[in-house]
């Protein structure tokens, strides 16, 4: 399966990775695992979705934000792997942090925005374990942040 071709079929252009901030890096490899730091839903260098889910942001919009952050994360993966995502063996784990009001109960639906994207691209190799958390705030007032672990061939 050619995952780069799948991106083309889905009309997905991966962005360049954002600049690293402070004492952190966008990714770390350990053995055959590629760990990617939390990524916000940026497009062309601008945060696309800000606010708390259940207050300023609707759950369906937050689901799209999770997908947008996952696309940005794949841009980091592509860069880390020399310009291709074909070196990915499987998606291992996702963590989705969601800035929510106290009454939000849609964590799994919102996190599906990222999860569904990986299954679309990687097929059965896109199935993964996942944690989805509601939090009181995220950097830049983003409504979501997505991080992941990938196994590399």
mmCIF file of C-alpha atoms in Angstrom:
data_model
loop_
_atom_site.group_PDB
_atom_site.id
_atom_site.type_symbol
_atom_site.label_atom_id
_atom_site.label_comp_id
_atom_site.label_asym_id
_atom_site.label_seq_id
_atom_site.Cartn_x
_atom_site.Cartn_y
_atom_site.Cartn_z
ATOM 1 C CA UNK A 1 0.000 0.000 0.000
ATOM 2 C CA UNK A 2 1.389 3.403 -1.003
ATOM 3 C CA UNK A 3 0.400 5.874 1.699
ATOM 4 C CA UNK A 4 1.756 8.897 -0.187
ATOM 5 C CA UNK A 5 -0.568 8.023 -3.086
ATOM 6 C CA UNK A 6 -3.457 7.706 -0.627
ATOM 7 C CA UNK A 7 -2.844 11.305 0.459
ATOM 8 C CA UNK A 8 -3.149 12.354 -3.195
ATOM 9 C CA UNK A 9 -6.384 10.362 -3.586
ATOM 10 C CA UNK A 10 -7.818 12.157 -0.553
ATOM 11 C CA UNK A 11 -6.594 15.571 -1.828
ATOM 12 C CA UNK A 12 -4.484 16.082 1.299
ATOM 13 C CA UNK A 13 -1.383 18.261 1.075
ATOM 14 C CA UNK A 14 0.759 17.919 4.171
ATOM 15 C CA UNK A 15 2.084 21.171 5.611
ATOM 16 C CA UNK A 16 5.652 21.963 6.562
ATOM 17 C CA UNK A 17 6.281 21.341 10.267
ATOM 18 C CA UNK A 18 5.878 24.293 12.588
ATOM 19 C CA UNK A 19 8.892 25.744 14.353
ATOM 20 C CA UNK A 20 9.991 23.992 17.507
ATOM 21 C CA UNK A 21 9.348 25.983 20.672
ATOM 22 C CA UNK A 22 11.521 26.263 23.762
ATOM 23 C CA UNK A 23 13.255 23.112 24.935
ATOM 24 C CA UNK A 24 11.028 20.718 23.017
ATOM 25 C CA UNK A 25 11.270 19.111 19.599
ATOM 26 C CA UNK A 26 8.504 18.137 17.185
ATOM 27 C CA UNK A 27 9.443 14.454 17.266
ATOM 28 C CA UNK A 28 11.759 11.899 18.824
ATOM 29 C CA UNK A 29 12.635 8.471 17.472
ATOM 30 C CA UNK A 30 13.336 5.603 19.832
ATOM 31 C CA UNK A 31 14.062 2.299 18.161
ATOM 32 C CA UNK A 32 11.340 1.797 15.572
ATOM 33 C CA UNK A 33 8.947 4.236 17.256
ATOM 34 C CA UNK A 34 8.421 7.823 16.158
ATOM 35 C CA UNK A 35 6.877 9.963 18.917
ATOM 36 C CA UNK A 36 5.283 13.235 17.791
ATOM 37 C CA UNK A 37 4.662 16.130 20.182
ATOM 38 C CA UNK A 38 1.230 17.667 20.610
ATOM 39 C CA UNK A 39 0.134 19.482 17.456
ATOM 40 C CA UNK A 40 -2.482 22.217 17.220
ATOM 41 C CA UNK A 41 -4.887 22.708 14.278
ATOM 42 C CA UNK A 42 -2.789 25.133 12.237
ATOM 43 C CA UNK A 43 -3.248 25.816 8.529
ATOM 44 C CA UNK A 44 -0.741 28.059 6.750
ATOM 45 C CA UNK A 45 0.744 29.108 10.073
ATOM 46 C CA UNK A 46 -2.559 30.223 11.591
ATOM 47 C CA UNK A 47 -4.543 28.546 14.353
ATOM 48 C CA UNK A 48 -7.893 27.619 12.806
ATOM 49 C CA UNK A 49 -9.967 26.665 15.856
ATOM 50 C CA UNK A 50 -9.815 28.358 19.236
ATOM 51 C CA UNK A 51 -12.022 28.282 22.299
ATOM 52 C CA UNK A 52 -13.632 25.673 24.500
ATOM 53 C CA UNK A 53 -15.864 22.913 23.164
ATOM 54 C CA UNK A 54 -19.371 23.341 24.499
ATOM 55 C CA UNK A 55 -18.893 27.088 24.929
ATOM 56 C CA UNK A 56 -17.377 28.745 21.816
ATOM 57 C CA UNK A 57 -16.881 25.609 19.696
ATOM 58 C CA UNK A 58 -19.422 22.967 18.690
ATOM 59 C CA UNK A 59 -18.398 19.279 18.884
ATOM 60 C CA UNK A 60 -18.606 18.832 15.082
ATOM 61 C CA UNK A 61 -16.269 21.788 14.605
ATOM 62 C CA UNK A 62 -13.875 20.367 17.201
ATOM 63 C CA UNK A 63 -13.896 17.049 15.307
ATOM 64 C CA UNK A 64 -12.748 18.935 12.202
ATOM 65 C CA UNK A 65 -10.094 20.650 14.346
ATOM 66 C CA UNK A 66 -8.806 17.232 15.456
ATOM 67 C CA UNK A 67 -8.555 16.164 11.804
ATOM 68 C CA UNK A 68 -6.738 19.398 10.959
ATOM 69 C CA UNK A 69 -4.252 18.840 13.797
ATOM 70 C CA UNK A 70 -3.737 15.235 12.631
ATOM 71 C CA UNK A 71 -2.910 16.476 9.121
ATOM 72 C CA UNK A 72 -0.395 18.904 10.622
ATOM 73 C CA UNK A 73 1.060 16.021 12.652
ATOM 74 C CA UNK A 74 1.491 13.974 9.457
ATOM 75 C CA UNK A 75 3.485 16.893 8.050
ATOM 76 C CA UNK A 76 5.916 16.395 10.937
ATOM 77 C CA UNK A 77 5.975 12.635 10.319
ATOM 78 C CA UNK A 78 6.669 13.157 6.612
ATOM 79 C CA UNK A 79 9.532 15.516 7.398
ATOM 80 C CA UNK A 80 10.960 13.169 10.045
ATOM 81 C CA UNK A 81 10.964 10.292 7.554
ATOM 82 C CA UNK A 82 12.717 12.061 4.697
ATOM 83 C CA UNK A 83 9.708 13.379 2.784
ATOM 84 C CA UNK A 84 7.481 10.283 2.754
ATOM 85 C CA UNK A 85 4.921 8.613 4.984
ATOM 86 C CA UNK A 86 5.495 5.276 3.229
ATOM 87 C CA UNK A 87 8.018 4.369 5.937
ATOM 88 C CA UNK A 88 5.178 4.110 8.470
ATOM 89 C CA UNK A 89 4.399 0.521 9.416
ATOM 90 C CA UNK A 90 1.409 1.400 11.599
ATOM 91 C CA UNK A 91 -0.170 4.047 13.784
ATOM 92 C CA UNK A 92 0.350 2.877 17.367
ATOM 93 C CA UNK A 93 -1.267 5.494 19.603
ATOM 94 C CA UNK A 94 -3.012 8.858 19.548
ATOM 95 C CA UNK A 95 -3.687 11.242 22.378
ATOM 96 C CA UNK A 96 -6.260 13.942 21.827
ATOM 97 C CA UNK A 97 -6.572 16.741 24.353
ATOM 98 C CA UNK A 98 -9.771 18.757 24.073
ATOM 99 C CA UNK A 99 -10.361 22.124 25.738
ATOM 100 C CA UNK A 100 -13.891 21.782 27.077
ATOM 101 C CA UNK A 101 -16.513 23.379 29.200
ATOM 102 C CA UNK A 102 -17.609 21.364 32.223
ATOM 103 C CA UNK A 103 -20.608 19.801 30.471
ATOM 104 C CA UNK A 104 -18.858 18.459 27.349
ATOM 105 C CA UNK A 105 -19.222 14.688 27.008
ATOM 106 C CA UNK A 106 -18.271 14.254 23.337
ATOM 107 C CA UNK A 107 -14.579 13.400 23.730
ATOM 108 C CA UNK A 108 -14.637 10.195 21.664
ATOM 109 C CA UNK A 109 -16.636 11.820 18.839
ATOM 110 C CA UNK A 110 -14.195 14.726 18.659
ATOM 111 C CA UNK A 111 -11.128 12.450 18.766
ATOM 112 C CA UNK A 112 -12.616 10.443 15.882
ATOM 113 C CA UNK A 113 -11.690 13.375 13.627
ATOM 114 C CA UNK A 114 -8.053 12.313 13.941
ATOM 115 C CA UNK A 115 -8.658 8.561 14.198
ATOM 116 C CA UNK A 116 -10.843 8.371 11.086
ATOM 117 C CA UNK A 117 -8.199 10.207 9.062
ATOM 118 C CA UNK A 118 -5.521 7.663 9.960
ATOM 119 C CA UNK A 119 -7.771 4.736 9.044
ATOM 120 C CA UNK A 120 -8.593 6.432 5.711
ATOM 121 C CA UNK A 121 -4.904 6.827 4.913
ATOM 122 C CA UNK A 122 -3.332 3.707 6.435
ATOM 123 C CA UNK A 123 -6.252 1.255 6.254
ATOM 124 C CA UNK A 124 -5.932 -1.513 8.862
ATOM 125 C CA UNK A 125 -2.493 -0.130 9.805
ATOM 126 C CA UNK A 126 -4.202 3.078 10.889
ATOM 127 C CA UNK A 127 -6.106 1.387 13.731
ATOM 128 C CA UNK A 128 -4.566 2.445 17.027
ATOM 129 C CA UNK A 129 -5.032 2.788 20.748
ATOM 130 C CA UNK A 130 -6.212 6.209 21.839
ATOM 131 C CA UNK A 131 -6.700 8.418 24.836
ATOM 132 C CA UNK A 132 -9.021 11.413 24.644
ATOM 133 C CA UNK A 133 -9.011 13.894 27.503
ATOM 134 C CA UNK A 134 -11.025 16.968 28.335
ATOM 135 C CA UNK A 135 -8.813 19.725 29.733
ATOM 136 C CA UNK A 136 -9.434 23.253 30.979
ATOM 137 C CA UNK A 137 -7.090 24.949 28.511
ATOM 138 C CA UNK A 138 -4.573 24.348 25.740
ATOM 139 C CA UNK A 139 -1.762 26.476 24.275
ATOM 140 C CA UNK A 140 -2.843 29.463 22.176
ATOM 141 C CA UNK A 141 -6.459 28.832 23.314
ATOM 142 C CA UNK A 142 -6.656 25.950 20.812
ATOM 143 C CA UNK A 143 -9.691 23.694 21.163
ATOM 144 C CA UNK A 144 -7.637 20.513 20.490
ATOM 145 C CA UNK A 145 -4.103 19.148 20.517
ATOM 146 C CA UNK A 146 -3.162 15.785 18.994
ATOM 147 C CA UNK A 147 0.002 13.762 19.644
ATOM 148 C CA UNK A 148 0.932 10.341 18.340
ATOM 149 C CA UNK A 149 3.237 7.360 18.209
ATOM 150 C CA UNK A 150 4.021 5.614 14.916
ATOM 151 C CA UNK A 151 5.927 2.406 14.204
ATOM 152 C CA UNK A 152 8.461 2.846 11.418
ATOM 153 C CA UNK A 153 9.466 0.074 8.985
#
